[in-house]
GROMACS .gro file of C-alpha atoms in nm:
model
  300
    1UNK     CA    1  -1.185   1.065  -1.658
    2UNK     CA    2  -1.239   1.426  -1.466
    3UNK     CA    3  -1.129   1.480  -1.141
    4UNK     CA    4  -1.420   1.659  -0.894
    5UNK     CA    5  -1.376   1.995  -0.812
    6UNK     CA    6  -1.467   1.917  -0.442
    7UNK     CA    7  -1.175   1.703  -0.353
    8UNK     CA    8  -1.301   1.614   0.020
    9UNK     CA    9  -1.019   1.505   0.251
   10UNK     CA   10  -1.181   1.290   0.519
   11UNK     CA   11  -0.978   0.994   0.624
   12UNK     CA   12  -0.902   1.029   1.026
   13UNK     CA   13  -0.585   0.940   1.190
   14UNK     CA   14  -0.826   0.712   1.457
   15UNK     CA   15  -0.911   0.461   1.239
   16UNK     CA   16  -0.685   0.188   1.079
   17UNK     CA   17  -0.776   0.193   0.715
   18UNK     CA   18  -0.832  -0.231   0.580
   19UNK     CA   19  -0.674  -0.090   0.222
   20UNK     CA   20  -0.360   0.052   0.189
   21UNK     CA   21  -0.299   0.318  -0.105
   22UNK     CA   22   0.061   0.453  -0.230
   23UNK     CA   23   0.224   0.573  -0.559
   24UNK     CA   24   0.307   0.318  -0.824
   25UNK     CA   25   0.685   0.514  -0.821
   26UNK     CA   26   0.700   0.389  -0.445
   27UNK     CA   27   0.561   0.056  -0.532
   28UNK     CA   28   0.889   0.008  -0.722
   29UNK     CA   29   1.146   0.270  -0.508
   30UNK     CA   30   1.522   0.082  -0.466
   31UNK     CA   31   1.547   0.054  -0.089
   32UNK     CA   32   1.537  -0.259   0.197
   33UNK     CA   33   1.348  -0.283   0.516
   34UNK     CA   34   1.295  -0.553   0.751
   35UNK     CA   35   0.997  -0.711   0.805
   36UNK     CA   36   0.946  -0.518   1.112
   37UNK     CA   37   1.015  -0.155   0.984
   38UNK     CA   38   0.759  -0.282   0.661
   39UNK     CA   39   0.488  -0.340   0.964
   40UNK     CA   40   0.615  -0.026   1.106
   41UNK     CA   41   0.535   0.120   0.765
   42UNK     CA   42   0.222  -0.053   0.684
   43UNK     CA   43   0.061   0.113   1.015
   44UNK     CA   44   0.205   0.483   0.949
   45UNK     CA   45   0.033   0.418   0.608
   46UNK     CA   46  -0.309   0.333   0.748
   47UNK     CA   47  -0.340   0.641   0.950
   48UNK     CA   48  -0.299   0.868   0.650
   49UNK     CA   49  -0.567   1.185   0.548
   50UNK     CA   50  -0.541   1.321   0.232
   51UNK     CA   51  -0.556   1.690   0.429
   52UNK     CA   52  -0.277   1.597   0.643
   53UNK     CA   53  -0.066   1.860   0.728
   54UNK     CA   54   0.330   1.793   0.686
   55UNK     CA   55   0.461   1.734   1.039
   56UNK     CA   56   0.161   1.577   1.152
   57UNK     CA   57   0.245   1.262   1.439
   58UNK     CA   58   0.090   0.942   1.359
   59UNK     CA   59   0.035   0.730   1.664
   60UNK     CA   60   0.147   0.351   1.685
   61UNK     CA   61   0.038   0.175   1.892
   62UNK     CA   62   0.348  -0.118   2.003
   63UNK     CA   63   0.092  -0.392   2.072
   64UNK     CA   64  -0.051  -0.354   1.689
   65UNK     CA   65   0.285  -0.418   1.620
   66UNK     CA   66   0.413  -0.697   1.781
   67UNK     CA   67   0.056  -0.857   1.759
   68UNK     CA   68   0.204  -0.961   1.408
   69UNK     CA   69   0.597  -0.972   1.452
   70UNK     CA   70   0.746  -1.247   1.706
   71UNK     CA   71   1.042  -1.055   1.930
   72UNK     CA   72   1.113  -1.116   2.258
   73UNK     CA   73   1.221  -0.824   2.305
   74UNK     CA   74   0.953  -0.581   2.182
   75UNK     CA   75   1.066  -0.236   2.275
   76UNK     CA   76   1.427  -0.281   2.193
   77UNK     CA   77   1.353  -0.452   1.876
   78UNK     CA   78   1.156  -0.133   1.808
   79UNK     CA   79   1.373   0.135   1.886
   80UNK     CA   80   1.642  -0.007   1.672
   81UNK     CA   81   1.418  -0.099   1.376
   82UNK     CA   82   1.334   0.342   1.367
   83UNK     CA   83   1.635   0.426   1.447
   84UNK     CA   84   1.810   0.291   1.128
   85UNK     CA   85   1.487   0.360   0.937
   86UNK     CA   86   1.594   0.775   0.995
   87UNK     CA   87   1.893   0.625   0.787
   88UNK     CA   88   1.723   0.395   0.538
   89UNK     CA   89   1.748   0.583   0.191
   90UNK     CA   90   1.439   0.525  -0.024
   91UNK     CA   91   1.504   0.585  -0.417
   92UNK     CA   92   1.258   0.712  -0.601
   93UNK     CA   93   1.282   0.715  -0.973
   94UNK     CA   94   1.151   1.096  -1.070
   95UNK     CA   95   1.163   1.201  -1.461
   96UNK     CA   96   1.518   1.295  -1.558
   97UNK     CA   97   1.692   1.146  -1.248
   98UNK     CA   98   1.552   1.008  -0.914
   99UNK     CA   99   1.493   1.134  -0.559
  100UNK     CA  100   1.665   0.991  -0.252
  101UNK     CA  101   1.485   1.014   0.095
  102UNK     CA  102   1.429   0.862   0.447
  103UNK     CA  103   1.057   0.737   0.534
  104UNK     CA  104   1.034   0.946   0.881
  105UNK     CA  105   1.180   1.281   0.968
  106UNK     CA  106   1.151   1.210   1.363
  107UNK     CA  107   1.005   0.892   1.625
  108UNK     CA  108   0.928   0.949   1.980
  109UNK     CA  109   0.882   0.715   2.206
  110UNK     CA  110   0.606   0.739   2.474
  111UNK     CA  111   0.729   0.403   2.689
  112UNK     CA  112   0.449   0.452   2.969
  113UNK     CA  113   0.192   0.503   2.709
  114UNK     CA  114   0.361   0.209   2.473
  115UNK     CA  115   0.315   0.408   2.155
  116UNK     CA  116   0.534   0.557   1.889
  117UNK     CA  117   0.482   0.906   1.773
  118UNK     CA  118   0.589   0.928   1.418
  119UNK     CA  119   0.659   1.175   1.085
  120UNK     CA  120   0.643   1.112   0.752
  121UNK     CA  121   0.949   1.289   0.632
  122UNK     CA  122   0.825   1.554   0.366
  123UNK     CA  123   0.956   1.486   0.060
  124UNK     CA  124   0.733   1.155   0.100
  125UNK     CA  125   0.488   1.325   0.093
  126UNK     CA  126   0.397   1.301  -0.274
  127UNK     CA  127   0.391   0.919  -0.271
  128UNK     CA  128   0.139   0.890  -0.042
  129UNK     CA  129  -0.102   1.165  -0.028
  130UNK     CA  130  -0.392   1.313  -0.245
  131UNK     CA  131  -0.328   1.028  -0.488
  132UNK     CA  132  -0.539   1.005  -0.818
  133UNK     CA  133  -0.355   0.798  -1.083
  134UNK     CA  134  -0.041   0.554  -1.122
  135UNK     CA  135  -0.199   0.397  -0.752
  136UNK     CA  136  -0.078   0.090  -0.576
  137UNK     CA  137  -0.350  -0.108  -0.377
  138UNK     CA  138  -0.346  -0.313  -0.137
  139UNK     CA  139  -0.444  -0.475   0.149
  140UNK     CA  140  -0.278  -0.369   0.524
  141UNK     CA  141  -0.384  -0.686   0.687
  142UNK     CA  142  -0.244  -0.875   0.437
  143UNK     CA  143   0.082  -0.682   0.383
  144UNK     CA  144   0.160  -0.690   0.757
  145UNK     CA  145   0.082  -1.105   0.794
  146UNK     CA  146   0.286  -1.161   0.505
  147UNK     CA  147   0.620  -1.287   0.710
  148UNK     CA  148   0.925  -1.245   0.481
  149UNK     CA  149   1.065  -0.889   0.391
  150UNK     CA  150   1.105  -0.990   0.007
  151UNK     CA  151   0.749  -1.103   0.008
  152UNK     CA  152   0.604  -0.770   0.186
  153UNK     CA  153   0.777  -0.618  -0.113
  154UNK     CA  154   0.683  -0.827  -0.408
  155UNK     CA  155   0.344  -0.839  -0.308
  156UNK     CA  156   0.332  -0.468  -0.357
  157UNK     CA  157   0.466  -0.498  -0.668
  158UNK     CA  158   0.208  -0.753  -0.795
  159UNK     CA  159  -0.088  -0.543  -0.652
  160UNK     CA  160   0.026  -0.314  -0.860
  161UNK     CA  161  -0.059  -0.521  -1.167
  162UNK     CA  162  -0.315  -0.740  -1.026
  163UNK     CA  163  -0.541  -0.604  -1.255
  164UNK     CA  164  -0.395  -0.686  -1.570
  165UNK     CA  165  -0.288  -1.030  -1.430
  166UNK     CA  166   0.046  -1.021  -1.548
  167UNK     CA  167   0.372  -0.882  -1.448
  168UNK     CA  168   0.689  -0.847  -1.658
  169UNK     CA  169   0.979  -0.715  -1.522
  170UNK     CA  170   1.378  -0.732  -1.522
  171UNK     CA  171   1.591  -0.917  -1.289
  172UNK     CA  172   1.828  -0.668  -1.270
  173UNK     CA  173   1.497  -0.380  -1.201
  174UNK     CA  174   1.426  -0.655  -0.931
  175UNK     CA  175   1.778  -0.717  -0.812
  176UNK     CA  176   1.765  -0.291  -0.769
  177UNK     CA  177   1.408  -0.261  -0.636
  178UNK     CA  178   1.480  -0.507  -0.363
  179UNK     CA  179   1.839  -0.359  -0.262
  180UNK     CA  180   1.994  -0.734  -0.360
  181UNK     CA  181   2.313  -0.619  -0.458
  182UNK     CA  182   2.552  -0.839  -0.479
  183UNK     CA  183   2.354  -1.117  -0.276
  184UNK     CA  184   2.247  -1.411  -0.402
  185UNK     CA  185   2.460  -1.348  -0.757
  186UNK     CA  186   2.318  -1.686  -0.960
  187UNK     CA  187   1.970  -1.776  -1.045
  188UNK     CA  188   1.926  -2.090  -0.861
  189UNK     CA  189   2.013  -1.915  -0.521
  190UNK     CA  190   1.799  -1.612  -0.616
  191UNK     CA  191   1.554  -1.870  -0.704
  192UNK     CA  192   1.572  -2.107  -0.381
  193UNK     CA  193   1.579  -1.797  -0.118
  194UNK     CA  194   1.394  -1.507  -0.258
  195UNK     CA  195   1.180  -1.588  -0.495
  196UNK     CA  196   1.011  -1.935  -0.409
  197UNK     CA  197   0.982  -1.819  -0.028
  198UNK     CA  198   0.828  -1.499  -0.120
  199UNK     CA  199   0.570  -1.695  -0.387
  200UNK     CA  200   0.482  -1.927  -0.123
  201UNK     CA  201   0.394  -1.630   0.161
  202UNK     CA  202   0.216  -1.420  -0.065
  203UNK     CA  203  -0.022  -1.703  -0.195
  204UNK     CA  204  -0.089  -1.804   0.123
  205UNK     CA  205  -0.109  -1.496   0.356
  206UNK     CA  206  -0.264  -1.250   0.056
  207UNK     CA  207  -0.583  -1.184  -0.181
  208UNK     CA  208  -0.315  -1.304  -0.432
  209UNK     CA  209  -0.218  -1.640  -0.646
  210UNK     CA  210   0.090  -1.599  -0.824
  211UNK     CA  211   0.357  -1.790  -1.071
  212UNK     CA  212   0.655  -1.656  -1.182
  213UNK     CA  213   0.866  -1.826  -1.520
  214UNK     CA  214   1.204  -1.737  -1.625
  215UNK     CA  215   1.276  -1.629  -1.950
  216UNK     CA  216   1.621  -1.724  -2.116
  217UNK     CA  217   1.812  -1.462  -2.355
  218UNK     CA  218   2.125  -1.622  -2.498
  219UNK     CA  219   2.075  -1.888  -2.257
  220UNK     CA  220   2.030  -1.664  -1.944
  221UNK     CA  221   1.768  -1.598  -1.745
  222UNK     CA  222   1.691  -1.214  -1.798
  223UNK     CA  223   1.338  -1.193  -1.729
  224UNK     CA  224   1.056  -1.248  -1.516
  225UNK     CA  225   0.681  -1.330  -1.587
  226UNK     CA  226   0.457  -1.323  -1.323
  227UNK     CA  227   0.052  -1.435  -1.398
  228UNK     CA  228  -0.116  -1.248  -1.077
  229UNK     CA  229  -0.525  -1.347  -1.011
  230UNK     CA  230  -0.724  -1.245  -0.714
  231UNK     CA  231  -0.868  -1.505  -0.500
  232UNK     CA  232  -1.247  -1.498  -0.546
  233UNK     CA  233  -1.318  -1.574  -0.162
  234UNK     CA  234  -1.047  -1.264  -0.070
  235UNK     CA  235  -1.137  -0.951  -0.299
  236UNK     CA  236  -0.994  -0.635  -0.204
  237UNK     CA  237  -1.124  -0.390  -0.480
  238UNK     CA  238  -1.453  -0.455  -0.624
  239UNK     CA  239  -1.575  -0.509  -0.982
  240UNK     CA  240  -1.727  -0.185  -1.168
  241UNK     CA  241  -2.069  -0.353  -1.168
  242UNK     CA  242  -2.046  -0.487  -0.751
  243UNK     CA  243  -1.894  -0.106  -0.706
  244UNK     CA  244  -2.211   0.060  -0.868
  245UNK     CA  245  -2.477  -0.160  -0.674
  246UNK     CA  246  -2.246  -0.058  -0.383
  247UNK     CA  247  -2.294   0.304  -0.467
  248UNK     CA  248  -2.693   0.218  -0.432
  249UNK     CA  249  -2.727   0.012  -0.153
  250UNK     CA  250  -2.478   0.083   0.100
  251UNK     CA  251  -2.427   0.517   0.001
  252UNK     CA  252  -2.736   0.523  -0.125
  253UNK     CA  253  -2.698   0.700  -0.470
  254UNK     CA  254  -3.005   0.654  -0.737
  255UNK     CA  255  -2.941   0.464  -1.000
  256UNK     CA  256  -2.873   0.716  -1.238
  257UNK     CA  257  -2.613   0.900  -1.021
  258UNK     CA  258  -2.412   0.550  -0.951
  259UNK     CA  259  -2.361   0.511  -1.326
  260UNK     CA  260  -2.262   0.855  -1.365
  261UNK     CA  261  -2.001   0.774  -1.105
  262UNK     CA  262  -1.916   0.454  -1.230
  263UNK     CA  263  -1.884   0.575  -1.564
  264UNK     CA  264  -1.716   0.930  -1.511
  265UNK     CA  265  -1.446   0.848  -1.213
  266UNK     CA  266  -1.147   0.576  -1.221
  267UNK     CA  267  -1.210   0.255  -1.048
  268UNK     CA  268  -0.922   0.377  -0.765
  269UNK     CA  269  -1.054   0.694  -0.720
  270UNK     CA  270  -1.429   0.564  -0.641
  271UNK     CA  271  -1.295   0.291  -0.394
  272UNK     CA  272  -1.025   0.561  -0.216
  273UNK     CA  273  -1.342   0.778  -0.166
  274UNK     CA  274  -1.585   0.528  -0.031
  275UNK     CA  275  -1.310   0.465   0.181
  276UNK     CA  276  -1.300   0.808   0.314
  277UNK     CA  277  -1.688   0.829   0.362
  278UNK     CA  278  -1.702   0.517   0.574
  279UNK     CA  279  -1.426   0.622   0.788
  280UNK     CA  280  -1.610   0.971   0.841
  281UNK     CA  281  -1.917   0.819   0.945
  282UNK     CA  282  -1.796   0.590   1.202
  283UNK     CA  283  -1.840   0.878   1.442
  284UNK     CA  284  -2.223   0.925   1.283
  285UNK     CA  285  -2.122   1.248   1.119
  286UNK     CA  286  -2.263   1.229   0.824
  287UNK     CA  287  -2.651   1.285   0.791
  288UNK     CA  288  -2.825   1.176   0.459
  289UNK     CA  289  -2.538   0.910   0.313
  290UNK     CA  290  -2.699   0.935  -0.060
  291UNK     CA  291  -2.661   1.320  -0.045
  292UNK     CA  292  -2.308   1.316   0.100
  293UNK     CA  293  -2.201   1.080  -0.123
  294UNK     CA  294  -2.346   1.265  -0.431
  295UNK     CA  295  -2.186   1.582  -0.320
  296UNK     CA  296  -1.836   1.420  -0.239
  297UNK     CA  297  -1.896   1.269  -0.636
  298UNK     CA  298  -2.035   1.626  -0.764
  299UNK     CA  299  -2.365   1.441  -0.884
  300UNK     CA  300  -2.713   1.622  -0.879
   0.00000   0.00000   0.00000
């Protein structure tokens, strides 16, 4: 698959993106968050532009917030949650060792205005910007109604393979992944209060339907299967063929010049992009969609 030369950076910090994008090494980074700092997350990640510059503020709003997490004590509840994310530690594996780093750099509060003012901490950076392969999808809605902190997390994980429809993975990689340590040491107990709880919350708050069976080596449980399938009344990421008649009736592309997309681009990379062009033109910027869209795509 070639990559265009024109890569056009046009996602605006104004706009919540629906889809959230972020590096499969992320998907799968050892750290823990609550539930709260995850929303917290989710929200910095729907601002991103690819042509961010590092340092940039992303504004968050409280009310988006706490529209989804139930505190009594909103503010408070807030300024703690950042204040020990400057000290989570996020480990990222990296080839030949791995890369330890906090989400944000610096928070401000603007109380009278009741919004955040965050940065994405630089060496972060990679994970989340200018992404074309080894991508995580999902959706922000969902991620953010999905209750549990264990299920925020495992539902990344199985976006990333939602694809395939199958997931294999270690408990030990999961144990690590999910910063268990030495909680809940035996199966059943991992079983009863991570697992099941987070099953239950992502099939019903997410485009997702998952299982997960335990499989036995010298009579103990060692690893994981997970069968993943995307609800057909909840699709986040289109099929090649509803993506090309996309490409011609929404961006207005010939025929011709959708299959050349469709056929020369990576599924990802098509739906990040379309992204970006419907978030530019929700101020009516661009002029003639079809040749936007074939210029973004470097068709003639």
């Amino acid at each position: 698959m070639r990559t265009p030369s024109n890569q056009l950076s046009l996602l605006t910090p104004k706009r919540m993106s629906e889809i959230l994008f972020q590096s499969n090494a992320l998907t799968t980074a050892q750290y823990e968050m609550t539930a709260l700092q995850k929303n917290i997350f989710y929200t910095v990640q729907s601002q991103l532009g690819a042509d961010d510059l590092p340092g940039k503020e992303y504004l968050v709003r409280v009310r988006d917030i706490m529209s989804v997490t139930n505190t009594k004590n909103p503010y408070e509840d807030l300024r703690k949650a950042t204040e020990n994310m400057m000290q989570k530690i996020m480990t990222i594996a990296v080839p030949n060792g791995f890369i330890q780093v906090a989400p944000f750099s610096s928070v401000q509060y603007n109380t009278n205005e009741g919004t955040i003012a965050i940065c994405i901490d630089s060496k972060l950076r990679p994970y989340l910007f200018n992404l074309e392969n080894r991508i995580t999808i999902f959706g922000y809605n969902e991620a953010m109604n999905i209750p549990g902190k264990y299920s925020k997390r495992l539902y990344e994980m199985l976006s990333q393979w939602k694809s395939m429809g199958l997931m294999k993975g270690t408990i030990v990689n999961l144990r690590a992944a999910l910063k268990l340590e030495d909680k809940y040491p035996d199966w059943d107990n991992l079983k009863r209060r991570v697992l099941e709880p987070a099953v239950a919350e992502v099939n019903k708050h997410s485009d997702l339907f998952v299982k997960f069976y335990p499989e036995r080596e010298n009579r103990r449980i060692v690893l994981l299967k997970w069968t993943i399938k995307q609800k057909e009344t909840h699709i986040i990421t289109p099929t090649p063929s509803e993506l090309e008649q996309k490409l011609i009736s929404e961006f207005k592309l010939r025929p011709d010049q959708a299959k050349f997309v469709i056929e020369n681009y990576e599924i990802v990379f098509i739906h990040r992009k379309l992204h970006e062009i419907v978030v530019k033109n929700a101020s009516r910027r661009i002029q003639s969609m079809g040749a936007y869209t074939a210029k973004v795509f470097n068709v003639i």
